[in-house]
Amino acid sequence: MAGKMTPNNVTVSLLLRQAIYYHLDNCAYESALFFAERLYAHDQSFCDAAYLLAYTHLRLGDARTAYQISRGPGYRGTHLGSCYVFAQACLELERFRDGITGLENGRKQWSKADNLGRHTSFTRMPYPDAAAFSCLLGRLYRAYDDKKKAIPCFEEALRRNPFMWEAFTSLCDMGVSVRVPNVFKASDGLARNLEHGLNATPILAWIAGPSPQPPEPLQQKKTGQQQNRQPSDPFGPYGTSQESASHPDSENGFVSKMYLSQSGITSGRPTGKVSFEETDTQSASAPTAHNSQVGRVGHQAEPPQAPPRRTRAAQTADPALTDAPPKIGHRLGTRRKDKAQESATDHADSGAKTSTVSSSTTERKRTAAGHPVQTRSMNSDEPRRSARLNVVSRSTATKTSSTAATRELRKARPPISRFARPGSSGANVGRVISGNRKPPQEDNGMDIDHAEGPRAKEPPVVQAAPPPPPAPKPAESESVKAVEEALKTIFDLLKKLASGYSLSSEFQCQEAVAAYMSLPRSHQDTPWVLAQMGRTQYEQANYAEAEKYFKRLRVIAPTRLEDMEVYSTVLWHLKKETELSFLAHEMIDSVWDSPQAWCALGNAWSLAYDHEQALRCFKRATQLDPKFAYAYTLQGHEHVENEEYDKALTAYRHAIAADKRHYNAYYGIGRVYEKLGNYDKALSHYHAASVIHPTHAVLICCMGSVLHKQKQIKEALRYFTRAAELAPRAPDVRLKKARALLQMGQTKAAQTELMILKDLAPDRAQVHFLLGKLSKTLHDKKSAVRHFTIALSLDPKASLQIKEAIESLEDDEGPDDSMMQ
């Protein structure tokens, strides 16, 4: 709107912003978008108008509109919220360079923001902090294929907030070796920051049990209810409505400044709860001058002033004797009640010794409502109100030393904060009630605390008495200790989870399994941990064990889609066609537009040897998610089965473009080159895959096979031995190792391997064929004929080769490995 904004327009904008946040917090995004448009139409110059409109569009999945609205302030980095929304939209729209530029332009604003410990049930932060910005910047750099700049961003996010789990997993997925104990460790600063976001009262109640509270006056309850109903902006710079309601005189000049300073100090803590440390500090430093102005509220005309104080007893009147009820949140124990009783008794005893006040002075006195004070009988047994509050004889200063010392100890206790109790002001309360509106500056001629004035007139003996030691403050220490213990428990759990994930990302599968098994049973049965355990067993080619974890995962989380493509591959390796078909159709029926479901269906068609249908399913998966690397790899495998090697190479390269650490794609390219006879390229791609996954037995065995075909038998035997150590129950690996040992003439070692193979795979024709060759070399013709006969019965298709081997028993030829090609 043109012209200068009026306060009414500002209030309208604040109320609209409240409505938007209300609907965002309750996931009512359509209503939030409606009010965001109203706010943007009402005042486009409002600080959060463009940000909230773009943010609601982003929540609704409309990244293009969010990008368009937040592009101005987001690209320049002038508004934190718009900058973050703009970067999120750029990440989704794959405009990575624009998002990086916007975040870098606004680095000076968000680099010092820290919201850790400020998100509670009482408060919320409207803008992200430096940890969230750093993590988002790292994601943009990673998508932009700038690994060197992405790693420092994720490290900075973890340094600022160790609970930034996405930053940790991103570092592990990029192959960075992370020192888990250095990331998830507690510190004093972290514990104190998190303690500020917690409510100390429930923690102390949990530790020490409930404590008795004094009854709350009915008048105070009504006042608190009226104050709590006052509307305010919870996202404003000065706290919540409870803070503003507790300061009815905050619009006065001096008091407003003091209230703003106090709000700045206590910002970020839950309102309505005052810690022991804040109570003592504020009560010792709060001024008393503003209390005399409380009586001005609601009066049109100022009545005549009351006569000046005659004795110092009026100055030392205890606040507990006034009519103002205690402020909610301050605990007034039995000492306060005893003190009130003693003060009332002392003043009642000294009422008979005070001097009388003139009748004109009595008529001039008025109540808080402005009415004249009713005249009392001087001979009445009840002590006058003025005698109890203001008019105390000077002879009270000459009481015994014990009485003076007792009063001095009572005065040494810090008074209750006057910011928290605007209705009670110690010595000035009597003047307010009696109708005196005289400013406090005219009283003594100097701006000092009235509670400190009478101490100069005390006897030397009383002044020399040392003040009692301050009361212990167990609230902060106990709450911080509770937070530290909780942090230790959480970080111990996170260390185990992070260690397992880090080890599995480095393909140290056995160590990762041990880390996951060290978790409590309740956490082992969670979907995420079960999925990680299943993937770890799959990477070790322990398909039966992997199936157990994925079955348990399907029972606990039957609607989970993530990692189900791995489960379908496990069933494919186990040749369980029925279970795989049921899984695929169940996922397609529930969520037909998920790439994991189409991968499962493609594996089912592949197991049924229908490669064309499998290819259609895998292509559909890549259309749904162009960054799904595993779907491209499965597509390449089907092209290899159809002997379409050029298409297979294209699919494998798409998988590498989507994920550079996807070792399955490197393995697929090596397999294609091996079939084409290009052994050098095949060996280089197998080696690239083994660098990513150094403990994969199949990859190591493939490198040995290529070397064996190149007639490098000795080098090939070294790879076969390593693969057999990693997968001791893999028949193919031991079979290739036994063949290499026979060719090198190591008959005893070959016989040992073949006997193990006979137990592992008794129905493998190749095993019995090699045993027949070995028996022929050892001149055991009877055993050789027996093994050749068993091989012939197991594989009739190889009858020609087996018959030739039987006919050549009389020859002295070496072992033949024709069946092994």
Short mmCIF file of N, CA and C in Angstrom, two decimals, residues 313 321 339-354 378-393 395-396 399 407 410:
data_model
loop_
_atom_site.label_atom_id
_atom_site.label_comp_id
_atom_site.label_asym_id
_atom_site.label_seq_id
_atom_site.Cartn_x
_atom_site.Cartn_y
_atom_site.Cartn_z
N ALA A 313 10.22 3.86 59.01
CA ALA A 313 9.48 2.61 59.00
C ALA A 313 8.61 2.49 57.76
N LEU A 321 3.11 -7.16 53.27
CA LEU A 321 1.99 -6.60 54.01
C LEU A 321 1.01 -5.88 53.12
N LYS A 339 7.38 -13.64 58.27
CA LYS A 339 7.82 -12.25 58.28
C LYS A 339 6.63 -11.30 58.24
N ALA A 340 5.62 -11.66 57.45
CA ALA A 340 4.43 -10.82 57.40
C ALA A 340 3.73 -10.76 58.74
N GLN A 341 3.68 -11.91 59.42
CA GLN A 341 3.04 -11.93 60.73
C GLN A 341 3.83 -11.10 61.74
N GLU A 342 5.18 -11.24 61.74
CA GLU A 342 5.99 -10.48 62.69
C GLU A 342 5.90 -8.99 62.42
N SER A 343 5.92 -8.60 61.14
CA SER A 343 5.83 -7.18 60.82
C SER A 343 4.49 -6.62 61.24
N ALA A 344 3.42 -7.37 61.01
CA ALA A 344 2.11 -6.88 61.41
C ALA A 344 2.02 -6.74 62.92
N THR A 345 2.61 -7.67 63.66
CA THR A 345 2.59 -7.59 65.13
C THR A 345 3.40 -6.41 65.63
N ASP A 346 4.59 -6.21 65.00
CA ASP A 346 5.45 -5.09 65.42
C ASP A 346 4.76 -3.76 65.18
N HIS A 347 4.18 -3.63 64.01
CA HIS A 347 3.54 -2.35 63.71
C HIS A 347 2.29 -2.14 64.58
N ALA A 348 1.61 -3.22 64.91
CA ALA A 348 0.43 -3.06 65.78
C ALA A 348 0.84 -2.65 67.18
N ASP A 349 1.97 -3.16 67.67
CA ASP A 349 2.44 -2.77 69.00
C ASP A 349 2.91 -1.32 69.04
N SER A 350 3.48 -0.89 67.97
CA SER A 350 4.01 0.48 67.96
C SER A 350 2.96 1.50 67.54
N GLY A 351 1.72 1.05 67.21
CA GLY A 351 0.70 2.00 66.78
C GLY A 351 0.29 2.95 67.89
N ALA A 352 0.33 2.48 69.13
CA ALA A 352 -0.07 3.35 70.25
C ALA A 352 0.93 4.44 70.52
N LYS A 353 2.19 4.32 70.04
CA LYS A 353 3.23 5.30 70.33
C LYS A 353 3.40 6.31 69.22
N THR A 354 2.71 6.16 68.13
CA THR A 354 2.89 7.07 66.99
C THR A 354 2.16 8.37 67.24
N MET A 378 -9.83 6.88 67.01
CA MET A 378 -8.46 6.77 67.52
C MET A 378 -8.40 5.80 68.68
N ASN A 379 -9.54 5.53 69.31
CA ASN A 379 -9.51 4.63 70.46
C ASN A 379 -9.85 3.21 70.09
N SER A 380 -9.96 2.97 68.81
CA SER A 380 -10.31 1.62 68.38
C SER A 380 -9.18 0.67 68.67
N ASP A 381 -9.55 -0.55 69.00
CA ASP A 381 -8.52 -1.55 69.28
C ASP A 381 -7.79 -1.98 68.02
N GLU A 382 -8.47 -1.90 66.90
CA GLU A 382 -7.81 -2.33 65.66
C GLU A 382 -6.81 -1.27 65.22
N PRO A 383 -5.64 -1.65 64.90
CA PRO A 383 -4.64 -0.65 64.45
C PRO A 383 -5.03 -0.07 63.11
N ARG A 384 -4.77 1.25 63.01
CA ARG A 384 -5.08 1.94 61.76
C ARG A 384 -4.20 1.43 60.64
N ARG A 385 -4.74 1.56 59.39
CA ARG A 385 -3.97 1.13 58.22
C ARG A 385 -2.72 1.97 58.04
N SER A 386 -2.87 3.29 58.28
CA SER A 386 -1.68 4.15 58.14
C SER A 386 -0.66 3.82 59.19
N ALA A 387 -1.13 3.41 60.39
CA ALA A 387 -0.17 3.04 61.43
C ALA A 387 0.56 1.77 61.07
N ARG A 388 -0.17 0.88 60.38
CA ARG A 388 0.50 -0.37 60.01
C ARG A 388 1.44 -0.21 58.83
N LEU A 389 1.17 0.77 57.97
CA LEU A 389 1.95 0.85 56.75
C LEU A 389 2.93 2.00 56.74
N ASN A 390 2.44 3.21 57.09
CA ASN A 390 3.26 4.39 56.87
C ASN A 390 3.75 5.04 58.15
N VAL A 391 2.84 5.24 59.11
CA VAL A 391 3.16 6.08 60.26
C VAL A 391 3.66 5.19 61.38
N VAL A 392 4.95 5.09 61.49
CA VAL A 392 5.59 4.29 62.53
C VAL A 392 6.49 5.22 63.33
N SER A 393 6.45 5.07 64.62
CA SER A 393 7.21 5.98 65.49
C SER A 393 8.70 5.79 65.32
N SER A 395 10.65 5.82 67.63
CA SER A 395 11.18 5.06 68.76
C SER A 395 11.43 3.61 68.40
N THR A 396 10.87 3.14 67.29
CA THR A 396 11.13 1.76 66.90
C THR A 396 12.58 1.55 66.53
N LYS A 399 14.88 -0.13 69.40
CA LYS A 399 14.56 -1.42 69.98
C LYS A 399 15.84 -2.13 70.36
N ARG A 407 15.54 -7.98 62.14
CA ARG A 407 15.03 -7.23 60.99
C ARG A 407 16.09 -7.07 59.91
N ARG A 410 16.20 -10.06 57.83
CA ARG A 410 15.08 -10.13 56.91
C ARG A 410 15.26 -9.20 55.74
#
